[in-house]
């Protein structure tokens, strides 16, 4: 079980940097092997499933963590825009590897391109006074166009490899990709922990935040860059086409049954984790694409949340706020 770890440690400079995370992945596999022995679950005998589950658990935390801020700022579609630019980033990596044999990870190029695209969305809005949806549409179109051009230039080598990024694939979650995801996860969680109050203030009242001395522009840029990291991290399981769903659907479901911003955030993480775990399990036994199954479970959970919220209102137990109007006073 440790042969893969030692092989990776000899692969190159990036693997040397990620060595502590490979060690953690090895421990994670050891734990899930124990769980397999106790429960008899068949899919836990495969290490690629161990990595997929870990990546899924991380996505279930960081996607709604960022998505809660985005939804309440009416930026739900930015995830879709950045997903298409991340697709361009993957195409850049595959193109460089195919033409120049650089050996760079497509996920690293996706991170770089997605972050640049996130900043461009903000810069276009600031420089042209265009609405955010206009700048998002421009960046989305540009990113997808760049990706398709690069694929067409080397269709023989890229067209096959690109499918796993478009639709996601549990079996292609390598140790390197899982380690990169853990780095992104750490950056996202640490940044939110350090800037939560400022981001919350900017989310609900930009004018008051600016008057109080908070740099609204800076925190807007921080939020879109974090969104880019989430999109790239989730892409390996969800795929480019469906990755934006995890930023929005669990948050929308949580808003139906929550009375405060903090409660909405916590509930959205629970709903996302439930959708991810059910989706991974069902997709394995059913032979379906994991991303699609996860999103279907997320939408189903959202529908149940809506029903529960309406029943709460009708019974007079709670006054459930509408999406976008959650009280932030006790956040």
PDB file of C-alpha atoms in Angstrom:
ATOM      1  CA  UNK A   1       0.000   0.000   0.000  1.00  0.00           C
ATOM      2  CA  UNK A   2       2.989   2.307   0.440  1.00  0.00           C
ATOM      3  CA  UNK A   3       4.656   1.437  -2.883  1.00  0.00           C
ATOM      4  CA  UNK A   4       2.750   4.243  -4.633  1.00  0.00           C
ATOM      5  CA  UNK A   5       3.984   6.736  -2.039  1.00  0.00           C
ATOM      6  CA  UNK A   6       7.655   5.861  -2.491  1.00  0.00           C
ATOM      7  CA  UNK A   7       7.313   5.913  -6.275  1.00  0.00           C
ATOM      8  CA  UNK A   8       5.815   9.381  -6.182  1.00  0.00           C
ATOM      9  CA  UNK A   9       8.493  10.718  -3.889  1.00  0.00           C
ATOM     10  CA  UNK A  10      11.086   9.889  -6.547  1.00  0.00           C
ATOM     11  CA  UNK A  11       9.132  11.513  -9.406  1.00  0.00           C
ATOM     12  CA  UNK A  12      10.265  15.143  -9.321  1.00  0.00           C
ATOM     13  CA  UNK A  13      10.555  18.513  -7.523  1.00  0.00           C
ATOM     14  CA  UNK A  14       6.792  18.981  -7.113  1.00  0.00           C
ATOM     15  CA  UNK A  15       6.469  15.571  -5.479  1.00  0.00           C
ATOM     16  CA  UNK A  16       9.267  16.472  -3.061  1.00  0.00           C
ATOM     17  CA  UNK A  17       7.364  19.596  -2.026  1.00  0.00           C
ATOM     18  CA  UNK A  18       4.168  17.600  -1.632  1.00  0.00           C
ATOM     19  CA  UNK A  19       5.863  14.732   0.247  1.00  0.00           C
ATOM     20  CA  UNK A  20       4.210  15.514   3.631  1.00  0.00           C
ATOM     21  CA  UNK A  21       0.803  15.430   1.970  1.00  0.00           C
ATOM     22  CA  UNK A  22       1.613  12.095   0.304  1.00  0.00           C
ATOM     23  CA  UNK A  23       2.422  10.797   3.774  1.00  0.00           C
ATOM     24  CA  UNK A  24      -0.955  12.066   4.987  1.00  0.00           C
ATOM     25  CA  UNK A  25      -2.678  10.371   2.048  1.00  0.00           C
ATOM     26  CA  UNK A  26      -0.960   7.130   2.997  1.00  0.00           C
ATOM     27  CA  UNK A  27      -2.283   7.417   6.548  1.00  0.00           C
ATOM     28  CA  UNK A  28      -5.742   8.212   5.168  1.00  0.00           C
ATOM     29  CA  UNK A  29      -5.621   5.036   3.068  1.00  0.00           C
ATOM     30  CA  UNK A  30      -4.553   3.000   6.088  1.00  0.00           C
ATOM     31  CA  UNK A  31      -7.579   4.335   7.986  1.00  0.00           C
ATOM     32  CA  UNK A  32     -10.010   3.496   5.189  1.00  0.00           C
ATOM     33  CA  UNK A  33      -8.522   0.018   4.832  1.00  0.00           C
ATOM     34  CA  UNK A  34      -9.415  -0.497   8.502  1.00  0.00           C
ATOM     35  CA  UNK A  35     -12.933   0.812   7.823  1.00  0.00           C
ATOM     36  CA  UNK A  36     -13.193  -1.643   4.918  1.00  0.00           C
ATOM     37  CA  UNK A  37     -12.189  -4.540   7.171  1.00  0.00           C
ATOM     38  CA  UNK A  38     -14.827  -3.534   9.705  1.00  0.00           C
ATOM     39  CA  UNK A  39     -17.679  -2.702   7.327  1.00  0.00           C
ATOM     40  CA  UNK A  40     -16.904  -4.936   4.354  1.00  0.00           C
ATOM     41  CA  UNK A  41     -17.541  -2.084   1.901  1.00  0.00           C
ATOM     42  CA  UNK A  42     -16.136  -3.196  -1.442  1.00  0.00           C
ATOM     43  CA  UNK A  43     -15.161   0.201  -2.847  1.00  0.00           C
ATOM     44  CA  UNK A  44     -12.856   0.923   0.099  1.00  0.00           C
ATOM     45  CA  UNK A  45     -10.355  -1.652  -1.153  1.00  0.00           C
ATOM     46  CA  UNK A  46      -9.181   0.762  -3.871  1.00  0.00           C
ATOM     47  CA  UNK A  47      -6.768   3.587  -3.143  1.00  0.00           C
ATOM     48  CA  UNK A  48      -8.189   5.781  -5.900  1.00  0.00           C
ATOM     49  CA  UNK A  49     -11.522   5.655  -4.026  1.00  0.00           C
ATOM     50  CA  UNK A  50      -9.729   6.693  -0.838  1.00  0.00           C
ATOM     51  CA  UNK A  51      -8.425   9.775  -2.626  1.00  0.00           C
ATOM     52  CA  UNK A  52     -11.801  10.459  -4.238  1.00  0.00           C
ATOM     53  CA  UNK A  53     -13.557  10.346  -0.870  1.00  0.00           C
ATOM     54  CA  UNK A  54     -11.005  12.690   0.699  1.00  0.00           C
ATOM     55  CA  UNK A  55     -11.266  15.114  -2.199  1.00  0.00           C
ATOM     56  CA  UNK A  56     -15.059  14.919  -1.993  1.00  0.00           C
ATOM     57  CA  UNK A  57     -15.032  15.678   1.728  1.00  0.00           C
ATOM     58  CA  UNK A  58     -12.827  18.721   1.109  1.00  0.00           C
ATOM     59  CA  UNK A  59     -15.114  19.927  -1.678  1.00  0.00           C
ATOM     60  CA  UNK A  60     -18.086  19.500   0.629  1.00  0.00           C
ATOM     61  CA  UNK A  61     -16.518  22.008   3.014  1.00  0.00           C
ATOM     62  CA  UNK A  62     -14.858  24.591   0.804  1.00  0.00           C
ATOM     63  CA  UNK A  63     -17.542  24.895  -1.908  1.00  0.00           C
ATOM     64  CA  UNK A  64     -20.406  25.957   0.404  1.00  0.00           C
ATOM     65  CA  UNK A  65     -17.934  27.910   2.551  1.00  0.00           C
ATOM     66  CA  UNK A  66     -17.309  30.205  -0.423  1.00  0.00           C
ATOM     67  CA  UNK A  67     -20.710  29.691  -2.027  1.00  0.00           C
ATOM     68  CA  UNK A  68     -22.539  31.093   1.002  1.00  0.00           C
ATOM     69  CA  UNK A  69     -20.844  34.442   0.475  1.00  0.00           C
ATOM     70  CA  UNK A  70     -21.382  34.327  -3.303  1.00  0.00           C
ATOM     71  CA  UNK A  71     -25.090  33.506  -3.165  1.00  0.00           C
ATOM     72  CA  UNK A  72     -25.826  36.316  -0.746  1.00  0.00           C
ATOM     73  CA  UNK A  73     -23.908  38.694  -2.994  1.00  0.00           C
ATOM     74  CA  UNK A  74     -25.915  37.518  -6.017  1.00  0.00           C
ATOM     75  CA  UNK A  75     -22.766  36.155  -7.678  1.00  0.00           C
ATOM     76  CA  UNK A  76     -23.994  32.582  -8.036  1.00  0.00           C
ATOM     77  CA  UNK A  77     -22.992  32.363 -11.701  1.00  0.00           C
ATOM     78  CA  UNK A  78     -19.350  33.344 -11.192  1.00  0.00           C
ATOM     79  CA  UNK A  79     -18.540  29.706 -10.488  1.00  0.00           C
ATOM     80  CA  UNK A  80     -19.716  28.745 -13.960  1.00  0.00           C
ATOM     81  CA  UNK A  81     -17.613  31.497 -15.550  1.00  0.00           C
ATOM     82  CA  UNK A  82     -14.490  30.436 -13.674  1.00  0.00           C
ATOM     83  CA  UNK A  83     -15.133  26.766 -14.433  1.00  0.00           C
ATOM     84  CA  UNK A  84     -14.939  27.526 -18.148  1.00  0.00           C
ATOM     85  CA  UNK A  85     -11.695  29.447 -17.680  1.00  0.00           C
ATOM     86  CA  UNK A  86     -10.328  26.574 -15.583  1.00  0.00           C
ATOM     87  CA  UNK A  87     -11.123  24.388 -18.595  1.00  0.00           C
ATOM     88  CA  UNK A  88      -8.893  26.711 -20.617  1.00  0.00           C
ATOM     89  CA  UNK A  89      -6.197  26.315 -17.954  1.00  0.00           C
ATOM     90  CA  UNK A  90      -6.379  22.539 -18.243  1.00  0.00           C
ATOM     91  CA  UNK A  91      -6.147  22.835 -22.027  1.00  0.00           C
ATOM     92  CA  UNK A  92      -3.055  25.038 -21.618  1.00  0.00           C
ATOM     93  CA  UNK A  93      -1.403  22.405 -19.422  1.00  0.00           C
ATOM     94  CA  UNK A  94      -2.247  19.551 -21.759  1.00  0.00           C
ATOM     95  CA  UNK A  95      -1.075  21.604 -24.745  1.00  0.00           C
ATOM     96  CA  UNK A  96       2.267  22.435 -23.108  1.00  0.00           C
ATOM     97  CA  UNK A  97       2.762  18.801 -22.172  1.00  0.00           C
ATOM     98  CA  UNK A  98       1.787  17.539 -25.606  1.00  0.00           C
ATOM     99  CA  UNK A  99       3.771  20.032 -27.689  1.00  0.00           C
ATOM    100  CA  UNK A 100       6.743  20.917 -25.488  1.00  0.00           C
ATOM    101  CA  UNK A 101       6.815  17.872 -23.150  1.00  0.00           C
ATOM    102  CA  UNK A 102       7.068  20.088 -20.061  1.00  0.00           C
ATOM    103  CA  UNK A 103       5.423  17.622 -17.683  1.00  0.00           C
ATOM    104  CA  UNK A 104       3.443  20.317 -15.869  1.00  0.00           C
ATOM    105  CA  UNK A 105       0.275  19.340 -13.984  1.00  0.00           C
ATOM    106  CA  UNK A 106      -2.852  20.565 -15.819  1.00  0.00           C
ATOM    107  CA  UNK A 107      -4.366  21.358 -12.428  1.00  0.00           C
ATOM    108  CA  UNK A 108      -1.566  23.819 -11.677  1.00  0.00           C
ATOM    109  CA  UNK A 109      -2.094  25.618 -14.981  1.00  0.00           C
ATOM    110  CA  UNK A 110      -5.833  25.576 -14.272  1.00  0.00           C
ATOM    111  CA  UNK A 111      -5.204  27.285 -10.920  1.00  0.00           C
ATOM    112  CA  UNK A 112      -3.104  30.006 -12.545  1.00  0.00           C
ATOM    113  CA  UNK A 113      -5.539  30.674 -15.398  1.00  0.00           C
ATOM    114  CA  UNK A 114      -8.618  30.594 -13.132  1.00  0.00           C
ATOM    115  CA  UNK A 115      -7.098  33.079 -10.657  1.00  0.00           C
ATOM    116  CA  UNK A 116      -6.121  35.417 -13.507  1.00  0.00           C
ATOM    117  CA  UNK A 117      -9.659  35.127 -14.903  1.00  0.00           C
ATOM    118  CA  UNK A 118     -11.157  35.875 -11.474  1.00  0.00           C
ATOM    119  CA  UNK A 119      -9.119  39.067 -11.238  1.00  0.00           C
ATOM    120  CA  UNK A 120     -10.086  40.006 -14.795  1.00  0.00           C
ATOM    121  CA  UNK A 121     -13.770  39.771 -13.882  1.00  0.00           C
ATOM    122  CA  UNK A 122     -13.243  42.318 -11.122  1.00  0.00           C
ATOM    123  CA  UNK A 123     -10.946  44.544 -13.202  1.00  0.00           C
ATOM    124  CA  UNK A 124     -13.355  44.655 -16.148  1.00  0.00           C
ATOM    125  CA  UNK A 125     -16.193  45.647 -13.829  1.00  0.00           C
ATOM    126  CA  UNK A 126     -14.097  48.358 -12.194  1.00  0.00           C
ATOM    127  CA  UNK A 127     -12.598  49.757 -15.412  1.00  0.00           C
ATOM    128  CA  UNK A 128     -15.757  49.795 -17.532  1.00  0.00           C
ATOM    129  CA  UNK A 129     -18.499  50.191 -14.897  1.00  0.00           C
ATOM    130  CA  UNK A 130     -20.110  47.110 -16.419  1.00  0.00           C
ATOM    131  CA  UNK A 131     -22.277  44.878 -14.293  1.00  0.00           C
ATOM    132  CA  UNK A 132     -20.617  41.756 -12.914  1.00  0.00           C
ATOM    133  CA  UNK A 133     -22.695  39.493 -15.140  1.00  0.00           C
ATOM    134  CA  UNK A 134     -21.300  41.275 -18.228  1.00  0.00           C
ATOM    135  CA  UNK A 135     -17.687  40.796 -17.173  1.00  0.00           C
ATOM    136  CA  UNK A 136     -18.440  37.185 -16.208  1.00  0.00           C
ATOM    137  CA  UNK A 137     -19.938  36.515 -19.650  1.00  0.00           C
ATOM    138  CA  UNK A 138     -16.888  38.009 -21.366  1.00  0.00           C
ATOM    139  CA  UNK A 139     -14.420  35.981 -19.311  1.00  0.00           C
ATOM    140  CA  UNK A 140     -16.486  32.782 -19.656  1.00  0.00           C
ATOM    141  CA  UNK A 141     -16.615  33.112 -23.446  1.00  0.00           C
ATOM    142  CA  UNK A 142     -12.922  33.945 -23.705  1.00  0.00           C
ATOM    143  CA  UNK A 143     -11.883  31.038 -21.505  1.00  0.00           C
ATOM    144  CA  UNK A 144     -13.954  28.469 -23.348  1.00  0.00           C
ATOM    145  CA  UNK A 145     -12.811  29.828 -26.717  1.00  0.00           C
ATOM    146  CA  UNK A 146      -9.155  29.555 -25.678  1.00  0.00           C
ATOM    147  CA  UNK A 147      -9.693  25.999 -24.498  1.00  0.00           C
ATOM    148  CA  UNK A 148     -11.380  24.888 -27.714  1.00  0.00           C
ATOM    149  CA  UNK A 149      -8.672  26.505 -29.868  1.00  0.00           C
ATOM    150  CA  UNK A 150      -5.883  24.748 -27.986  1.00  0.00           C
ATOM    151  CA  UNK A 151      -7.712  21.432 -28.252  1.00  0.00           C
ATOM    152  CA  UNK A 152      -8.226  21.891 -31.995  1.00  0.00           C
ATOM    153  CA  UNK A 153      -4.513  22.631 -32.492  1.00  0.00           C
ATOM    154  CA  UNK A 154      -3.593  19.234 -31.096  1.00  0.00           C
ATOM    155  CA  UNK A 155      -6.841  17.302 -31.263  1.00  0.00           C
ATOM    156  CA  UNK A 156      -5.212  13.891 -31.362  1.00  0.00           C
ATOM    157  CA  UNK A 157      -3.554  14.258 -27.984  1.00  0.00           C
ATOM    158  CA  UNK A 158      -5.942  16.569 -26.144  1.00  0.00           C
ATOM    159  CA  UNK A 159      -9.447  15.521 -27.120  1.00  0.00           C
ATOM    160  CA  UNK A 160      -9.217  12.226 -25.255  1.00  0.00           C
ATOM    161  CA  UNK A 161      -7.577  13.617 -22.125  1.00  0.00           C
ATOM    162  CA  UNK A 162      -9.937  16.572 -21.825  1.00  0.00           C
ATOM    163  CA  UNK A 163     -13.042  14.452 -21.192  1.00  0.00           C
ATOM    164  CA  UNK A 164     -12.036  13.624 -17.621  1.00  0.00           C
ATOM    165  CA  UNK A 165     -11.877  17.352 -16.868  1.00  0.00           C
ATOM    166  CA  UNK A 166     -15.192  18.121 -18.549  1.00  0.00           C
ATOM    167  CA  UNK A 167     -17.169  15.463 -16.696  1.00  0.00           C
ATOM    168  CA  UNK A 168     -14.954  14.477 -13.755  1.00  0.00           C
ATOM    169  CA  UNK A 169     -13.701  10.999 -12.988  1.00  0.00           C
ATOM    170  CA  UNK A 170     -13.171   9.275  -9.652  1.00  0.00           C
ATOM    171  CA  UNK A 171     -10.479   6.960 -10.987  1.00  0.00           C
ATOM    172  CA  UNK A 172      -8.299   9.817 -12.264  1.00  0.00           C
ATOM    173  CA  UNK A 173      -7.855  11.465  -8.855  1.00  0.00           C
ATOM    174  CA  UNK A 174      -4.119  10.882  -8.556  1.00  0.00           C
ATOM    175  CA  UNK A 175      -2.067  11.328  -5.404  1.00  0.00           C
ATOM    176  CA  UNK A 176      -0.565  14.495  -6.880  1.00  0.00           C
ATOM    177  CA  UNK A 177      -3.978  15.987  -7.664  1.00  0.00           C
ATOM    178  CA  UNK A 178      -5.287  15.054  -4.225  1.00  0.00           C
ATOM    179  CA  UNK A 179      -2.258  16.697  -2.603  1.00  0.00           C
ATOM    180  CA  UNK A 180      -2.775  19.871  -4.644  1.00  0.00           C
ATOM    181  CA  UNK A 181      -6.424  19.883  -3.560  1.00  0.00           C
ATOM    182  CA  UNK A 182      -5.347  19.662   0.088  1.00  0.00           C
ATOM    183  CA  UNK A 183      -3.109  22.705  -0.408  1.00  0.00           C
ATOM    184  CA  UNK A 184      -6.009  24.634  -1.969  1.00  0.00           C
ATOM    185  CA  UNK A 185      -8.280  23.499   0.860  1.00  0.00           C
ATOM    186  CA  UNK A 186      -5.846  24.796   3.465  1.00  0.00           C
ATOM    187  CA  UNK A 187      -5.498  28.160   1.712  1.00  0.00           C
ATOM    188  CA  UNK A 188      -9.266  28.607   1.409  1.00  0.00           C
ATOM    189  CA  UNK A 189     -10.139  27.631   4.982  1.00  0.00           C
ATOM    190  CA  UNK A 190      -7.299  29.691   6.478  1.00  0.00           C
ATOM    191  CA  UNK A 191      -8.209  32.765   4.422  1.00  0.00           C
ATOM    192  CA  UNK A 192     -11.887  32.571   5.372  1.00  0.00           C
ATOM    193  CA  UNK A 193     -10.964  32.117   9.039  1.00  0.00           C
ATOM    194  CA  UNK A 194      -8.753  35.215   8.950  1.00  0.00           C
ATOM    195  CA  UNK A 195     -11.030  37.472   6.887  1.00  0.00           C
ATOM    196  CA  UNK A 196     -14.514  36.206   7.767  1.00  0.00           C
ATOM    197  CA  UNK A 197     -15.725  39.370   9.498  1.00  0.00           C
ATOM    198  CA  UNK A 198     -14.522  41.661   6.713  1.00  0.00           C
ATOM    199  CA  UNK A 199     -16.014  39.436   4.003  1.00  0.00           C
ATOM    200  CA  UNK A 200     -19.289  39.281   5.902  1.00  0.00           C
ATOM    201  CA  UNK A 201     -19.417  43.064   6.217  1.00  0.00           C
ATOM    202  CA  UNK A 202     -18.669  43.554   2.512  1.00  0.00           C
ATOM    203  CA  UNK A 203     -21.236  40.897   1.570  1.00  0.00           C
ATOM    204  CA  UNK A 204     -24.168  42.574   3.282  1.00  0.00           C
ATOM    205  CA  UNK A 205     -23.278  46.278   3.062  1.00  0.00           C
ATOM    206  CA  UNK A 206     -20.427  47.417   0.818  1.00  0.00           C
ATOM    207  CA  UNK A 207     -21.106  51.111   1.472  1.00  0.00           C
ATOM    208  CA  UNK A 208     -20.943  50.785   5.250  1.00  0.00           C
ATOM    209  CA  UNK A 209     -17.865  48.576   4.936  1.00  0.00           C
ATOM    210  CA  UNK A 210     -16.093  51.219   2.834  1.00  0.00           C
ATOM    211  CA  UNK A 211     -17.037  53.969   5.300  1.00  0.00           C
ATOM    212  CA  UNK A 212     -15.656  51.897   8.168  1.00  0.00           C
ATOM    213  CA  UNK A 213     -12.280  51.691   6.421  1.00  0.00           C
ATOM    214  CA  UNK A 214     -12.509  48.209   4.911  1.00  0.00           C
ATOM    215  CA  UNK A 215     -10.984  47.936   1.430  1.00  0.00           C
ATOM    216  CA  UNK A 216     -14.032  46.674  -0.452  1.00  0.00           C
ATOM    217  CA  UNK A 217     -12.098  46.266  -3.689  1.00  0.00           C
ATOM    218  CA  UNK A 218      -9.426  44.137  -2.042  1.00  0.00           C
ATOM    219  CA  UNK A 219     -11.905  41.807  -0.340  1.00  0.00           C
ATOM    220  CA  UNK A 220     -13.929  41.485  -3.526  1.00  0.00           C
ATOM    221  CA  UNK A 221     -10.772  40.304  -5.240  1.00  0.00           C
ATOM    222  CA  UNK A 222      -9.987  37.914  -2.405  1.00  0.00           C
ATOM    223  CA  UNK A 223     -13.445  36.375  -2.760  1.00  0.00           C
ATOM    224  CA  UNK A 224     -13.206  35.819  -6.515  1.00  0.00           C
ATOM    225  CA  UNK A 225      -9.701  34.342  -6.194  1.00  0.00           C
ATOM    226  CA  UNK A 226     -10.919  31.930  -3.520  1.00  0.00           C
ATOM    227  CA  UNK A 227     -13.794  31.002  -5.818  1.00  0.00           C
ATOM    228  CA  UNK A 228     -11.272  30.188  -8.547  1.00  0.00           C
ATOM    229  CA  UNK A 229      -9.403  27.867  -6.189  1.00  0.00           C
ATOM    230  CA  UNK A 230     -12.623  26.075  -5.213  1.00  0.00           C
ATOM    231  CA  UNK A 231     -13.599  25.611  -8.850  1.00  0.00           C
ATOM    232  CA  UNK A 232     -10.243  24.069  -9.773  1.00  0.00           C
ATOM    233  CA  UNK A 233     -10.217  21.867  -6.687  1.00  0.00           C
ATOM    234  CA  UNK A 234     -13.723  20.529  -7.308  1.00  0.00           C
ATOM    235  CA  UNK A 235     -13.191  20.083 -11.035  1.00  0.00           C
ATOM    236  CA  UNK A 236     -11.441  16.718 -10.777  1.00  0.00           C
ATOM    237  CA  UNK A 237     -14.562  15.025  -9.378  1.00  0.00           C
ATOM    238  CA  UNK A 238     -17.377  17.312 -10.537  1.00  0.00           C
ATOM    239  CA  UNK A 239     -16.020  18.233 -13.961  1.00  0.00           C
ATOM    240  CA  UNK A 240     -16.081  21.676 -15.559  1.00  0.00           C
ATOM    241  CA  UNK A 241     -19.729  21.369 -16.581  1.00  0.00           C
ATOM    242  CA  UNK A 242     -21.119  20.704 -13.090  1.00  0.00           C
ATOM    243  CA  UNK A 243     -18.595  22.227 -10.696  1.00  0.00           C
ATOM    244  CA  UNK A 244     -20.570  25.455 -10.156  1.00  0.00           C
ATOM    245  CA  UNK A 245     -23.510  23.472  -8.733  1.00  0.00           C
ATOM    246  CA  UNK A 246     -21.670  22.729  -5.483  1.00  0.00           C
ATOM    247  CA  UNK A 247     -21.159  26.451  -4.905  1.00  0.00           C
ATOM    248  CA  UNK A 248     -24.872  27.174  -5.158  1.00  0.00           C
ATOM    249  CA  UNK A 249     -27.239  24.235  -4.584  1.00  0.00           C
ATOM    250  CA  UNK A 250     -26.266  23.280  -0.984  1.00  0.00           C
ATOM    251  CA  UNK A 251     -26.297  26.966  -0.016  1.00  0.00           C
ATOM    252  CA  UNK A 252     -29.740  27.446  -1.556  1.00  0.00           C
ATOM    253  CA  UNK A 253     -31.015  24.422   0.365  1.00  0.00           C
ATOM    254  CA  UNK A 254     -29.520  25.609   3.657  1.00  0.00           C
ATOM    255  CA  UNK A 255     -31.108  29.051   3.226  1.00  0.00           C
ATOM    256  CA  UNK A 256     -34.556  27.449   3.309  1.00  0.00           C
ATOM    257  CA  UNK A 257     -34.155  26.120   6.840  1.00  0.00           C
ATOM    258  CA  UNK A 258     -31.669  28.538   8.438  1.00  0.00           C
ATOM    259  CA  UNK A 259     -32.265  31.704  10.421  1.00  0.00           C
ATOM    260  CA  UNK A 260     -28.788  33.253  10.364  1.00  0.00           C
ATOM    261  CA  UNK A 261     -25.757  33.482   8.133  1.00  0.00           C
ATOM    262  CA  UNK A 262     -23.652  31.253  10.384  1.00  0.00           C
ATOM    263  CA  UNK A 263     -26.382  28.620  10.607  1.00  0.00           C
ATOM    264  CA  UNK A 264     -26.811  28.751   6.831  1.00  0.00           C
ATOM    265  CA  UNK A 265     -23.074  28.212   6.343  1.00  0.00           C
ATOM    266  CA  UNK A 266     -22.931  25.216   8.684  1.00  0.00           C
ATOM    267  CA  UNK A 267     -26.082  23.598   7.296  1.00  0.00           C
ATOM    268  CA  UNK A 268     -24.850  24.064   3.723  1.00  0.00           C
ATOM    269  CA  UNK A 269     -21.641  22.176   4.575  1.00  0.00           C
ATOM    270  CA  UNK A 270     -23.673  19.310   6.048  1.00  0.00           C
ATOM    271  CA  UNK A 271     -25.921  19.157   2.979  1.00  0.00           C
ATOM    272  CA  UNK A 272     -22.933  19.270   0.631  1.00  0.00           C
ATOM    273  CA  UNK A 273     -21.129  16.471   2.470  1.00  0.00           C
ATOM    274  CA  UNK A 274     -24.276  14.353   2.383  1.00  0.00           C
ATOM    275  CA  UNK A 275     -24.648  14.862  -1.367  1.00  0.00           C
ATOM    276  CA  UNK A 276     -20.954  14.118  -1.995  1.00  0.00           C
ATOM    277  CA  UNK A 277     -20.826  10.893   0.023  1.00  0.00           C
ATOM    278  CA  UNK A 278     -24.105   9.565  -1.363  1.00  0.00           C
ATOM    279  CA  UNK A 279     -23.081  10.557  -4.872  1.00  0.00           C
ATOM    280  CA  UNK A 280     -19.676   8.877  -4.717  1.00  0.00           C
ATOM    281  CA  UNK A 281     -21.143   5.664  -3.298  1.00  0.00           C
ATOM    282  CA  UNK A 282     -24.019   5.425  -5.768  1.00  0.00           C
ATOM    283  CA  UNK A 283     -21.843   6.374  -8.760  1.00  0.00           C
ATOM    284  CA  UNK A 284     -19.366   3.604  -7.899  1.00  0.00           C
ATOM    285  CA  UNK A 285     -21.962   0.854  -7.613  1.00  0.00           C
ATOM    286  CA  UNK A 286     -24.084   2.203 -10.460  1.00  0.00           C
ATOM    287  CA  UNK A 287     -21.216   2.852 -12.858  1.00  0.00           C
ATOM    288  CA  UNK A 288     -22.367   6.446 -13.424  1.00  0.00           C
ATOM    289  CA  UNK A 289     -20.419   9.712 -13.580  1.00  0.00           C
ATOM    290  CA  UNK A 290     -19.797  10.898 -10.027  1.00  0.00           C
ATOM    291  CA  UNK A 291     -20.286  14.610 -10.721  1.00  0.00           C
ATOM    292  CA  UNK A 292     -23.740  14.125 -12.198  1.00  0.00           C
ATOM    293  CA  UNK A 293     -24.892  11.836  -9.394  1.00  0.00           C
ATOM    294  CA  UNK A 294     -23.598  14.225  -6.726  1.00  0.00           C
ATOM    295  CA  UNK A 295     -25.463  17.154  -8.275  1.00  0.00           C
ATOM    296  CA  UNK A 296     -28.676  15.132  -8.566  1.00  0.00           C
ATOM    297  CA  UNK A 297     -28.454  14.251  -4.871  1.00  0.00           C
ATOM    298  CA  UNK A 298     -27.731  17.912  -4.059  1.00  0.00           C
ATOM    299  CA  UNK A 299     -30.804  19.036  -6.009  1.00  0.00           C
ATOM    300  CA  UNK A 300     -32.904  16.344  -4.337  1.00  0.00           C
ATOM    301  CA  UNK A 301     -31.715  17.504  -0.906  1.00  0.00           C
ATOM    302  CA  UNK A 302     -32.533  21.086  -1.932  1.00  0.00           C
ATOM    303  CA  UNK A 303     -36.094  20.036  -2.826  1.00  0.00           C
ATOM    304  CA  UNK A 304     -36.492  18.337   0.553  1.00  0.00           C
ATOM    305  CA  UNK A 305     -35.147  21.475   2.264  1.00  0.00           C
ATOM    306  CA  UNK A 306     -37.741  23.608   0.488  1.00  0.00           C
ATOM    307  CA  UNK A 307     -40.531  21.306   1.667  1.00  0.00           C
ATOM    308  CA  UNK A 308     -39.208  21.325   5.249  1.00  0.00           C
ATOM    309  CA  UNK A 309     -38.940  25.114   5.171  1.00  0.00           C
ATOM    310  CA  UNK A 310     -42.519  25.494   3.969  1.00  0.00           C
ATOM    311  CA  UNK A 311     -43.761  23.058   6.612  1.00  0.00           C
ATOM    312  CA  UNK A 312     -41.936  25.061   9.285  1.00  0.00           C
ATOM    313  CA  UNK A 313     -43.589  28.243   8.098  1.00  0.00           C
ATOM    314  CA  UNK A 314     -47.020  26.655   7.953  1.00  0.00           C
ATOM    315  CA  UNK A 315     -46.657  25.156  11.415  1.00  0.00           C
ATOM    316  CA  UNK A 316     -45.543  28.516  12.775  1.00  0.00           C
ATOM    317  CA  UNK A 317     -42.441  27.007  14.378  1.00  0.00           C
ATOM    318  CA  UNK A 318     -39.992  29.355  12.672  1.00  0.00           C
ATOM    319  CA  UNK A 319     -39.962  32.254  10.271  1.00  0.00           C
ATOM    320  CA  UNK A 320     -37.607  31.019   7.585  1.00  0.00           C
ATOM    321  CA  UNK A 321     -35.967  33.867   5.624  1.00  0.00           C
ATOM    322  CA  UNK A 322     -35.919  33.946   1.862  1.00  0.00           C
ATOM    323  CA  UNK A 323     -32.656  33.326   0.037  1.00  0.00           C
ATOM    324  CA  UNK A 324     -30.570  36.456   0.197  1.00  0.00           C
ATOM    325  CA  UNK A 325     -32.305  37.864   3.289  1.00  0.00           C
ATOM    326  CA  UNK A 326     -30.755  35.768   6.043  1.00  0.00           C
ATOM    327  CA  UNK A 327     -30.097  37.734   9.200  1.00  0.00           C
ATOM    328  CA  UNK A 328     -26.391  38.328   9.684  1.00  0.00           C
ATOM    329  CA  UNK A 329     -26.635  39.959  13.104  1.00  0.00           C
ATOM    330  CA  UNK A 330     -25.724  36.752  14.957  1.00  0.00           C
ATOM    331  CA  UNK A 331     -23.179  35.624  12.376  1.00  0.00           C
TER     332      UNK A 331
END
